[in-house]
Short mmCIF file of C-alpha atoms in Angstrom, two decimals:
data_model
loop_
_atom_site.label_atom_id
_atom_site.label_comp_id
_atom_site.label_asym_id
_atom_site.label_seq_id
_atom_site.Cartn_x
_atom_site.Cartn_y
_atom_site.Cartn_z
CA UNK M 220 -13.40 1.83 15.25
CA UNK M 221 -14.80 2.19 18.72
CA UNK M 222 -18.57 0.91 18.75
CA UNK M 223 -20.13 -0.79 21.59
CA UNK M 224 -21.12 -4.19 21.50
CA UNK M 225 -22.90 -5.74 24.02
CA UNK M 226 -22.71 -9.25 24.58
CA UNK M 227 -25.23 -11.85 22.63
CA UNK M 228 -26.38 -8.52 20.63
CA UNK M 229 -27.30 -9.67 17.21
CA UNK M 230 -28.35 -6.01 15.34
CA UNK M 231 -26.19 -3.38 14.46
CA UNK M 232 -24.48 -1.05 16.44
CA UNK M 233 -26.34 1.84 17.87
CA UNK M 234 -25.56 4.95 16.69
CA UNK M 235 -26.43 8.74 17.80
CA UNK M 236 -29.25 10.08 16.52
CA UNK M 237 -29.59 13.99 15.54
CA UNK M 238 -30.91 16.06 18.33
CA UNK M 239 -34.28 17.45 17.10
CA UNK M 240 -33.23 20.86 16.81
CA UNK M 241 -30.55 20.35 14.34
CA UNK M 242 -33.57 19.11 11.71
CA UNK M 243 -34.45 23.09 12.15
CA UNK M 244 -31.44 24.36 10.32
CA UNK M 245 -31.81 21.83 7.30
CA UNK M 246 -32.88 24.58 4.73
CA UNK M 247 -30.01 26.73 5.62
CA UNK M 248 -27.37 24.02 6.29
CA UNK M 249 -24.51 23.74 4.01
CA UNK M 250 -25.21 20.35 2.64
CA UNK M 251 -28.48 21.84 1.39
CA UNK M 252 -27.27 24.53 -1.04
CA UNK M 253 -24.73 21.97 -2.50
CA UNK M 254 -27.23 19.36 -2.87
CA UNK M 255 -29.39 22.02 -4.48
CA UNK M 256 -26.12 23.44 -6.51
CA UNK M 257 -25.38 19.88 -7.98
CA UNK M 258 -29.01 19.08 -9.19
CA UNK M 259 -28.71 22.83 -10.99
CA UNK M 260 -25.39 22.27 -12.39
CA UNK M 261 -26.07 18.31 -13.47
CA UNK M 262 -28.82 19.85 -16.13
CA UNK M 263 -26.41 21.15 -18.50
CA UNK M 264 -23.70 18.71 -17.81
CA UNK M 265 -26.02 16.14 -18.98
CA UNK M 266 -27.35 17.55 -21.89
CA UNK M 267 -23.69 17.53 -23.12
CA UNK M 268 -22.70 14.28 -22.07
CA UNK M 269 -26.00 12.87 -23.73
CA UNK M 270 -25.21 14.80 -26.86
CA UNK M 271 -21.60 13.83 -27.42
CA UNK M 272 -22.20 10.09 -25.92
CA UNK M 273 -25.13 9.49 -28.56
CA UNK M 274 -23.47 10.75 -31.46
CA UNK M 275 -20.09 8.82 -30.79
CA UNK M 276 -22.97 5.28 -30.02
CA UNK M 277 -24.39 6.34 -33.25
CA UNK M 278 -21.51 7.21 -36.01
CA UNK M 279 -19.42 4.13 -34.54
CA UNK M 280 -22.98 1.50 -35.08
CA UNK M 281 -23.28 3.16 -38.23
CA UNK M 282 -20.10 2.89 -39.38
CA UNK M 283 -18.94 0.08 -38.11
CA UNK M 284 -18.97 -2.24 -41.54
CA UNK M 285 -16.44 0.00 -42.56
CA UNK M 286 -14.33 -1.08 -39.32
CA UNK M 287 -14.05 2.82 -38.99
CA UNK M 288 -16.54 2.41 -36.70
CA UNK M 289 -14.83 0.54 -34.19
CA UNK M 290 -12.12 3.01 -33.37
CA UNK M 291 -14.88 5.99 -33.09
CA UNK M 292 -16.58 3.30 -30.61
CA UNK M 293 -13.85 3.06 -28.53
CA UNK M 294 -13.22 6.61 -28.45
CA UNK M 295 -16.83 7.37 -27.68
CA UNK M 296 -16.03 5.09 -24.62
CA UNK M 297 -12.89 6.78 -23.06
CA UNK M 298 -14.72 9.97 -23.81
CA UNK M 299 -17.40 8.43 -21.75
CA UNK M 300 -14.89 7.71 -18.95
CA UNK M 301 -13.64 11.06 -18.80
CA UNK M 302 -17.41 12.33 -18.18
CA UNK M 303 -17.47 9.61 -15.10
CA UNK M 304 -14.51 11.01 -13.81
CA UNK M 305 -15.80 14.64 -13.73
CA UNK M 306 -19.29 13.57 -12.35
CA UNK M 307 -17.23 11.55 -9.50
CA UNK M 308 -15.41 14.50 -8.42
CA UNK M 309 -18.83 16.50 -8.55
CA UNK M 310 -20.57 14.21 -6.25
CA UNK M 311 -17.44 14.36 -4.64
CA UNK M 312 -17.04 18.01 -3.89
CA UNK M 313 -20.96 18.92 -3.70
CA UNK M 314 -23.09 15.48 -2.24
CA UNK M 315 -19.54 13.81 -0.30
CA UNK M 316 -20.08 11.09 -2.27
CA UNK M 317 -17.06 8.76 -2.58
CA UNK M 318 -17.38 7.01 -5.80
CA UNK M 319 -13.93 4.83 -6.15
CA UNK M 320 -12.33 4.98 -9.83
CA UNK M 321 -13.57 1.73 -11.71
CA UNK M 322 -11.42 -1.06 -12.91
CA UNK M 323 -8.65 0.53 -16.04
CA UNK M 324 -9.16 -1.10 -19.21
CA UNK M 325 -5.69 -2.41 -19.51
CA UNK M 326 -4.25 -3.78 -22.90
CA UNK M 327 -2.21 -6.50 -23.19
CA UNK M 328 1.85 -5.59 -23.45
CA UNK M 329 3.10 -4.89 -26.98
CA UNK M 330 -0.29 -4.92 -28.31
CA UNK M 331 -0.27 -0.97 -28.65
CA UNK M 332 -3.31 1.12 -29.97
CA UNK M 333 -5.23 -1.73 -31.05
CA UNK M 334 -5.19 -3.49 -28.10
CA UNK M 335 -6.12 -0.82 -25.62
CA UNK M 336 -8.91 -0.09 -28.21
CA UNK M 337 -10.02 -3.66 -28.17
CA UNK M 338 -9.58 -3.07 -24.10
CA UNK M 339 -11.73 -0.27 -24.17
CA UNK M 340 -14.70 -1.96 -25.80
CA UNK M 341 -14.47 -5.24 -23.73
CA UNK M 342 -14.59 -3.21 -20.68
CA UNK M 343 -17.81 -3.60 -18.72
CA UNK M 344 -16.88 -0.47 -17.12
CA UNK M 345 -16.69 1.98 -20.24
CA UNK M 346 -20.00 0.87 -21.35
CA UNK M 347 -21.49 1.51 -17.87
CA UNK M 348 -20.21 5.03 -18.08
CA UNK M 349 -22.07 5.00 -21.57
CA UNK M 350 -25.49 4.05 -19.88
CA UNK M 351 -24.88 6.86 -17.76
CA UNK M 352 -24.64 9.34 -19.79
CA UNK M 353 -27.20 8.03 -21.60
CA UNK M 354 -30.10 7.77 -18.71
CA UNK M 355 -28.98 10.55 -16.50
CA UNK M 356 -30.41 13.20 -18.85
CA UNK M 357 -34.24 12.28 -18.48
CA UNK M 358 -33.29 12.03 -14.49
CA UNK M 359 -31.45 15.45 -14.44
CA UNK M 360 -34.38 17.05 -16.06
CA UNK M 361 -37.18 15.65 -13.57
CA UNK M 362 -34.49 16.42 -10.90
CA UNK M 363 -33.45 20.50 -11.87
CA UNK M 364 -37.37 20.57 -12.44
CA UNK M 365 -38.44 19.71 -9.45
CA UNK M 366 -35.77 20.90 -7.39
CA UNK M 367 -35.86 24.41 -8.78
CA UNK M 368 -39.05 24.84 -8.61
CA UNK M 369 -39.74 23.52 -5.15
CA UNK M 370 -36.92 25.82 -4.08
CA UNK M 371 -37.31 28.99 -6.05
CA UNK M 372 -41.18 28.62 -4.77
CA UNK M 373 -40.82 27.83 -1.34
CA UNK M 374 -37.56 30.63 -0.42
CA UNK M 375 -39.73 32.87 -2.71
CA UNK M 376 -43.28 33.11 -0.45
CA UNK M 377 -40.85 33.28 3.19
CA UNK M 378 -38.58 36.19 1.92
CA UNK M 379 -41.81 38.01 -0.26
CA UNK M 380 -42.17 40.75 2.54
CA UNK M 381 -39.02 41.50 1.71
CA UNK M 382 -38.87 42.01 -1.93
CA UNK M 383 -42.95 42.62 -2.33
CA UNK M 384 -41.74 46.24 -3.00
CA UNK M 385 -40.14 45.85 -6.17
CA UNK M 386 -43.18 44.35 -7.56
CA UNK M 387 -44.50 46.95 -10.46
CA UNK M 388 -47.71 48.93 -9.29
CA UNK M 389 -51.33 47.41 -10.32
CA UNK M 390 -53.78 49.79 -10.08
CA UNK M 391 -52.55 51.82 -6.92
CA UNK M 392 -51.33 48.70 -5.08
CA UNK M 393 -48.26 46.82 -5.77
CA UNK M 394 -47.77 42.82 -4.54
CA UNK M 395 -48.73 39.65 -5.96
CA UNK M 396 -52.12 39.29 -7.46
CA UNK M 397 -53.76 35.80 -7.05
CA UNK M 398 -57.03 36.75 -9.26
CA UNK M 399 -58.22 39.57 -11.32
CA UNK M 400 -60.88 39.52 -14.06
CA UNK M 401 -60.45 43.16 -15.48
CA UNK M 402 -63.18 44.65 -13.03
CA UNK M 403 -61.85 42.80 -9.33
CA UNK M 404 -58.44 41.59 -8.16
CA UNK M 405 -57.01 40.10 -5.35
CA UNK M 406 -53.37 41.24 -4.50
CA UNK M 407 -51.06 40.37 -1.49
CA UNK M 408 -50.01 43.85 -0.02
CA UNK M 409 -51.57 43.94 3.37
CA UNK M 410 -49.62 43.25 6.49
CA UNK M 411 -51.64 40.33 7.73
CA UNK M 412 -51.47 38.91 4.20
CA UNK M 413 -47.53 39.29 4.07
CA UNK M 414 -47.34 38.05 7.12
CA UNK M 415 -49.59 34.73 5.90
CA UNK M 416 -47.25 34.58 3.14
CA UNK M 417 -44.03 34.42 4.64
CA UNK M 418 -44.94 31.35 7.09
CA UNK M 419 -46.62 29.15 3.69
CA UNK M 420 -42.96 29.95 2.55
CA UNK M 421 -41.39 29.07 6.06
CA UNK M 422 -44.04 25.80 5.49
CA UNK M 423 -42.98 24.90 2.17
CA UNK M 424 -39.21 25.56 2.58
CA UNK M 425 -38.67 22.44 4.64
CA UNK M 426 -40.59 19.74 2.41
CA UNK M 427 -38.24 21.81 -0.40
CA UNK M 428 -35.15 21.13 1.61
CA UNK M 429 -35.73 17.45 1.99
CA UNK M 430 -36.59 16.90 -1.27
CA UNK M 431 -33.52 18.49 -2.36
CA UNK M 432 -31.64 16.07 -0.25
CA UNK M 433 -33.68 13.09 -1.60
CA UNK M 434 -32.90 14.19 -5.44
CA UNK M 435 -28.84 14.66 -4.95
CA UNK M 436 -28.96 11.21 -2.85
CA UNK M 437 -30.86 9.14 -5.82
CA UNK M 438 -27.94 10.82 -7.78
CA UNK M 439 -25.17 9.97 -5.82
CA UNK M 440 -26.78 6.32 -5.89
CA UNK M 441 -26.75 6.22 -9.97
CA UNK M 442 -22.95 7.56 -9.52
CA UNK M 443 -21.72 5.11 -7.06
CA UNK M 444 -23.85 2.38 -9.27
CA UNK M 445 -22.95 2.75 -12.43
CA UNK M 446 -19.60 4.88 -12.39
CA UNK M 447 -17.61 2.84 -9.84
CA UNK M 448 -16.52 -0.22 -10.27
CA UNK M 449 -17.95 -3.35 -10.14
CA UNK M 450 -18.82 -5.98 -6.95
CA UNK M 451 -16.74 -8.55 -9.15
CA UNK M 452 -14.08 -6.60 -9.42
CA UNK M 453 -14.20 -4.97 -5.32
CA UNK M 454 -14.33 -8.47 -4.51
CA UNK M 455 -11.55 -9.34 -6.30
CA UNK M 456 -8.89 -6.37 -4.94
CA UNK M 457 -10.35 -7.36 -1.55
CA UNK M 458 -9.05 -10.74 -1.96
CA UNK M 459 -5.75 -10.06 -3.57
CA UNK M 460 -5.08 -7.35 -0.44
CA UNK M 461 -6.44 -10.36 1.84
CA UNK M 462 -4.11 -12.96 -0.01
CA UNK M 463 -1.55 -10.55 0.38
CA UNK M 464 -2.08 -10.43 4.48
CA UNK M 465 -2.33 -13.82 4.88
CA UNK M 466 0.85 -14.60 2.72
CA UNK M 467 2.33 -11.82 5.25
CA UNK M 468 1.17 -13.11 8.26
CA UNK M 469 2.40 -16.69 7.64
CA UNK M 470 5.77 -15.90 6.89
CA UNK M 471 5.77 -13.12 10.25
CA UNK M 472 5.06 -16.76 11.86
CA UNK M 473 7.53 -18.97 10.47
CA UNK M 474 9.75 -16.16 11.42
CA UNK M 475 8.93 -15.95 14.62
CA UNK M 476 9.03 -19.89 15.08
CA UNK M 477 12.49 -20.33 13.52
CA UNK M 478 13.76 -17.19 16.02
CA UNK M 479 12.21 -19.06 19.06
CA UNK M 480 13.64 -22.38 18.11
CA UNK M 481 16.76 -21.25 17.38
CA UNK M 482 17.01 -18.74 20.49
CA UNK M 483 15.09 -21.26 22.79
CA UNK M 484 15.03 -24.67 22.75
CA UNK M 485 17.92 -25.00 19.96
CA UNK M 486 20.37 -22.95 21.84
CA UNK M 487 19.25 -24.78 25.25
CA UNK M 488 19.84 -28.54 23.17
CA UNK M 489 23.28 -27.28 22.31
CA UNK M 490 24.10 -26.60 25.79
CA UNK M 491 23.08 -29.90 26.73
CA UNK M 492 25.35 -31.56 24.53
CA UNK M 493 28.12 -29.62 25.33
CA UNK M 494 27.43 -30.61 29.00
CA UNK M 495 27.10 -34.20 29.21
CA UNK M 496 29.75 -34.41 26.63
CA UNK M 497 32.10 -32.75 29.47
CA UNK M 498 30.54 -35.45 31.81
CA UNK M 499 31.07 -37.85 30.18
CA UNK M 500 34.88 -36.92 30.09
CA UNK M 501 34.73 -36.65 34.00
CA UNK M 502 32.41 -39.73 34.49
CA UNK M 503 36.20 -42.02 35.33
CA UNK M 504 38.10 -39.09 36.96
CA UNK M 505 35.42 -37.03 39.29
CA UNK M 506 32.14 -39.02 39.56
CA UNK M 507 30.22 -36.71 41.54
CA UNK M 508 31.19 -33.59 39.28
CA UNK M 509 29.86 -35.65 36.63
CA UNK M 510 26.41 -36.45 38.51
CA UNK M 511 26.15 -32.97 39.34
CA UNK M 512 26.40 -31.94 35.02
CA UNK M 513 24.01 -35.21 34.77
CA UNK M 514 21.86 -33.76 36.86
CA UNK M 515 22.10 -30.04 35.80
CA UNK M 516 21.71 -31.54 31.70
CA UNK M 517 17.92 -33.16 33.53
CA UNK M 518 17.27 -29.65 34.04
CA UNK M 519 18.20 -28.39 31.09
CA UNK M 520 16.21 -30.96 29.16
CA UNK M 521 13.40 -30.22 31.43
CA UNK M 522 13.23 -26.56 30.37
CA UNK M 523 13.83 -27.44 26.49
CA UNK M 524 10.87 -29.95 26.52
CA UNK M 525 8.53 -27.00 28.18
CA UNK M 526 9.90 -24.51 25.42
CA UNK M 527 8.79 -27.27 22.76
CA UNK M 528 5.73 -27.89 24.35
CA UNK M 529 4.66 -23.92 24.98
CA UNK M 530 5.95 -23.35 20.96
CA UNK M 531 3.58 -26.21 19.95
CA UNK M 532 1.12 -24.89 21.78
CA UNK M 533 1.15 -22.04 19.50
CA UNK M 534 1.20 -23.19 16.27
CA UNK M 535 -1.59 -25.53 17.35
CA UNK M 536 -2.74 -26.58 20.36
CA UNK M 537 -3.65 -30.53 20.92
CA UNK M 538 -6.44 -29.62 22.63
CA UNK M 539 -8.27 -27.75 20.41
CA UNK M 540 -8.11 -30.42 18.30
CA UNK M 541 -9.45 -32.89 20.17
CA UNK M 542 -11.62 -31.50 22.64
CA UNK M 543 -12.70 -28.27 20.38
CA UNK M 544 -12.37 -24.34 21.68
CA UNK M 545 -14.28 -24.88 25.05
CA UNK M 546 -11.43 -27.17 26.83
CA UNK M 547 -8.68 -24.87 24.72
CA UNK M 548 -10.29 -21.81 25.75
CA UNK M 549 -10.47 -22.76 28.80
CA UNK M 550 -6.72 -24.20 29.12
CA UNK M 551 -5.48 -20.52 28.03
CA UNK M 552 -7.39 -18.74 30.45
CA UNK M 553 -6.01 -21.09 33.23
CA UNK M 554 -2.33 -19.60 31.96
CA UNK M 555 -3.79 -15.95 32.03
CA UNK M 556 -1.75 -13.37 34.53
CA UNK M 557 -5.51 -12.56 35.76
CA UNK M 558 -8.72 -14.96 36.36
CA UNK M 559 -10.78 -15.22 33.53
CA UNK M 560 -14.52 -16.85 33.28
CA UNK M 561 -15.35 -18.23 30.11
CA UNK M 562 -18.07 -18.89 28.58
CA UNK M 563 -19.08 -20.79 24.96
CA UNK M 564 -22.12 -21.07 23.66
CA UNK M 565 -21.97 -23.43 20.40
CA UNK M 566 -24.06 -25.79 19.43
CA UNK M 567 -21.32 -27.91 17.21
CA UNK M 568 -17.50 -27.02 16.14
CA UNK M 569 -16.57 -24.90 13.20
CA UNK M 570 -14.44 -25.74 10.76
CA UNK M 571 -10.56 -26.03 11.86
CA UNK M 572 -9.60 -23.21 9.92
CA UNK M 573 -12.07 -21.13 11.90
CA UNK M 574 -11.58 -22.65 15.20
CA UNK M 575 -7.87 -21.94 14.55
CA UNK M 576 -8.25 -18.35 14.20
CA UNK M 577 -10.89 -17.99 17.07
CA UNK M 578 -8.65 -19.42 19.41
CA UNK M 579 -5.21 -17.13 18.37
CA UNK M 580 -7.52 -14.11 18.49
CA UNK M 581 -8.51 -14.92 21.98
CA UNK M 582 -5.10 -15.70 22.93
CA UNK M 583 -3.77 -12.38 21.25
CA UNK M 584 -6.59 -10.58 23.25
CA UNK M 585 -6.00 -12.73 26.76
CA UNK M 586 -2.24 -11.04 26.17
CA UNK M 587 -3.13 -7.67 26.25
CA UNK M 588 -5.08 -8.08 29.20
CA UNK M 589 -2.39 -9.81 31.12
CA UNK M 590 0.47 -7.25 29.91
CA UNK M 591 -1.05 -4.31 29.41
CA UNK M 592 -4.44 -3.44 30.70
CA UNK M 593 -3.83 -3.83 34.69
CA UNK M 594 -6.88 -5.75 35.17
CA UNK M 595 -8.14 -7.89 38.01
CA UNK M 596 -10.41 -10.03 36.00
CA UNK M 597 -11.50 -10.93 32.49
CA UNK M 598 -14.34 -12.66 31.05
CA UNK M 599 -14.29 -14.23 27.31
CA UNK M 600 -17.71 -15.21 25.58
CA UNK M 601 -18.07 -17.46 22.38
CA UNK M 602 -21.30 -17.61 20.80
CA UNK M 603 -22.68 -18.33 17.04
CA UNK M 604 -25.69 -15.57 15.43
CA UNK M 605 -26.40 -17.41 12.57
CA UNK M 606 -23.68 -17.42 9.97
CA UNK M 607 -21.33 -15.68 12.12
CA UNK M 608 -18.59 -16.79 15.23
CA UNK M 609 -18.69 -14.36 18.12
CA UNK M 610 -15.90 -13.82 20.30
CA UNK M 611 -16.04 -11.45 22.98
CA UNK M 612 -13.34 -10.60 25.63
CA UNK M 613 -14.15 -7.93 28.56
CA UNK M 614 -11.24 -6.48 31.26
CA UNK M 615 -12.23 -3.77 33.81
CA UNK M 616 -8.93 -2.62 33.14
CA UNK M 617 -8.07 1.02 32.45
CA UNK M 618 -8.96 1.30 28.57
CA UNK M 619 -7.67 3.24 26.02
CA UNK M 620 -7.04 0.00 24.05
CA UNK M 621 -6.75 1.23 20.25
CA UNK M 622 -5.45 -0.50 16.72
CA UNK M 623 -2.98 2.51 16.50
CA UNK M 624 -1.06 2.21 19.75
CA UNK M 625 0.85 -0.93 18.91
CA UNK M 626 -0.86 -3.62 21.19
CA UNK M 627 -0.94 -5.86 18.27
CA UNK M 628 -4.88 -5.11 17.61
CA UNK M 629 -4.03 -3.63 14.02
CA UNK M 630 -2.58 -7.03 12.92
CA UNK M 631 -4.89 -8.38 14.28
CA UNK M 632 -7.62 -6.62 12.62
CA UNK M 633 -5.80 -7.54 9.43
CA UNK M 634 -5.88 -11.23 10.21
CA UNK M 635 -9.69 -11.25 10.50
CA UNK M 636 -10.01 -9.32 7.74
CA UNK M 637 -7.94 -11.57 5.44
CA UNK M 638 -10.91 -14.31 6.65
CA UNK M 639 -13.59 -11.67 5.89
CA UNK M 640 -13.81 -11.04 9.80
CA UNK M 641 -14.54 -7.93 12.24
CA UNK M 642 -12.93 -6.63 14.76
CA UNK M 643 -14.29 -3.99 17.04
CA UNK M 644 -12.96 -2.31 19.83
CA UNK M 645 -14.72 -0.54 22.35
CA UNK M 646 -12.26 0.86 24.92
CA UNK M 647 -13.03 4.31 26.59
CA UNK M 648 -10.11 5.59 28.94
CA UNK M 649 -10.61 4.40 32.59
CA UNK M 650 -12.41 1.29 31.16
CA UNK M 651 -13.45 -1.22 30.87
CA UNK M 652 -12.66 -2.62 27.48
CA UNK M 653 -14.63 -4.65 25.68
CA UNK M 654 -13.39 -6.25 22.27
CA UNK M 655 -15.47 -8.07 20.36
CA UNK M 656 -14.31 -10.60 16.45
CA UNK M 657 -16.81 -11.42 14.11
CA UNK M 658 -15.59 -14.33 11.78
CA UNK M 659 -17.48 -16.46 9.28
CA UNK M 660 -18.98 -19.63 10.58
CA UNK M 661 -17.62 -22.46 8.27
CA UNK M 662 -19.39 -25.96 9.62
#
């Protein structure tokens, strides 16, 4: 995603809008006749899924004391769900409507027919795809009605200079005749009055258009409504996937802790052993060798207890803890290959979880800037828009910062996401890059 955001902006991104003479080529465009194709076609499609759904609704009620019923139900249902999955690839193919596949009715194991039939009826899903094809009909009709005859009408009157010829002759004179009473009649075969025709049409055709476009989008709304699945169950495949990231990213972490203990301040704690074990074994017979080892083991130690201290530092800083993401912020930009100004704007903390992830985002993002984008300065900028943490880091480095060229943004992007967080990255080449996380604010 490359928007821009600019800093302390609290509405949404700005996007293009059409330039004016595109609107002119709306009755001819593509997306027009399709719209106008899938209104025609939904007619009959719904007359037969209204037929077949109500009798299935009705012989299963009415039979149902006889438990016969039941099973007709239930196959009246997955009928029902094969009609959603034809109208989703319709609104697919004709309006580019994305409707996902709602949540399967799944049966428990070993509980064979009966169960998925018992699965099929407690499914909030299958009975959605009932009401469907229950209320689309009266919708299709007012839609092909209107939408056919707006259309029909409109292309009609612009192309009737063309086809006013075929019209049968009416008493010498052949067109269409707006009045006649037996004795007087008014017919549209001049010139001038072709010509008057043809731009009513070229009037009409546009308000025809739009409407057209209105009718297949009200129908792509009942598809995406009451054909896909349900916010209850979105929600709960976006938290699974999210649980799933986390779950990821926390053992990518203890990974990378137990490799830089073992390859840092382990293998540097071993060597220290190892040498004052050989001065102490030298501390009777050479003296001064074995001051020297004392003295290179100081070092040693020295270097391990800066290794445990930067690897604490990243699993959690002391500092944020007590002093809160201004002084930590602040701290990591001090470390930072290039100057960096910061700047927070918070009235009180957030919660430690959030102030946790805030502060590894920034550090992720101070990173990049110090290995990769060949900047000369940076500025970071923490502010709160109501229920939302803003974090915003700016380079004038040379750009071309994306999620898909291994700079550790995708991750990151996954990481925010898992928190239902944002990341957005606005990085055109030659620069400068501006990156800006959106997290929940949890007081």
């Amino acid at each position: 995603m490359a928007l821009a955001y600019g800093p302390r902006t609290d509405g949404p991104p700005r996007t293009r809008a059409p330039h004016p003479l595109a609107r002119l080529g709306v009755p001819l465009a593509g997306r027009t006749w399709r719209a106008f194709g899938h209104l025609v076609v939904g007619l009959p499609l719904s007359v037969c899924y209204f037929s077949l759904s109500v009798t299935a609704l009705a012989l299963g009620a009415g039979l149902v004391v006889t438990f016969v019923g039941v099973p007709v139900l239930a196959l009246g249902l997955a009928m029902c769900r094969g009609f959603g999955a034809v109208e989703r690839a319709r609104a697919r193919a004709l309006l580019g409507v994305r409707v996902a596949a709602p949540e399967p009715a799944h049966a428990k194991p070993g509980t064979g027919p009966t169960g998925a039939m018992w699965a099929l009826l407690k499914s909030g899903a299958s009975w959605r795809h009932l009401l469907y094809a229950v209320l689309h009909l009266p919708w299709a009709v007012v839609a092909f009605s209107l939408a056919v005859t707006a259309w029909s009408v409109s292309w009609a009157l612009l192309t009737y200079p063309l086809w006013q010829w075929a019209l049968p002759l009416h008493a010498g004179v052949n067109g269409i005749q707006l009045y006649g009473d037996g004795t007087h009649s008014y017919v549209l075969d001049s010139a001038g009055e072709l010509a008057v025709t043809s731009l009513v049409g070229l009037a009409l055709v546009y308000p025809a258009a739009w409407l057209v476009r209105g009718l297949a989008a009200v129908d792509g709304l009942m598809a995406r409504g009451l054909l896909g699945p349900s916010p209850l169950a979105t929600r709960v495949v976006e938290l699974e996937s999210d649980r799933g990231v986390v779950v990821d990213t926390a053992a990518a972490d203890l990974r990378r802790i137990e490799r830089d203990l073992h390859d840092g301040a382990q293998a540097r704690l071993v060597a220290l052993a190892m040498d004052l074990g050989l001065a102490k074994e030298k501390a009777t017979e050479d003296p001064e060798a074995a001051a020297r080892m004392v003295e290179e083991a100081h070092g040693e130690v020295k270097l391990a207890l800066r290794e445990l201290r930067d690897l604490a530092r990243g699993i959690h800083p002391a500092i944020l803890t007590d002093r809160g993401l201004d002084a930590a912020l602040s701290s990591l930009a001090s470390r930072c290959a290039v100057p960096v100004a910061v700047s927070v704007d918070l009235p009180t903390r957030p919660a430690a979880a959030i102030e946790g992830i805030a502060y590894f985002t920034v550090s992720e993002l101070l990173q990049n800037v110090s290995k990769h984008a060949r900047a000369t300065r940076a500025t970071v900028d923490v502010w709160r828009t109501g229920d939302r943490l803003l974090l915003q880091v700016t380079d004038n480095g040379h750009g071309g910062a994306h999620p898909a060229r291994g700079t550790g943004l995708a991750g990151l992007a996954e990481r925010l996401d898992a928190v239902d967080g944002v990341l957005v990255v606005d990085s055109p080449d030659g620069g400068p890059t501006t990156i800006t996380a959106e997290l929940p604010w949890r007081g």
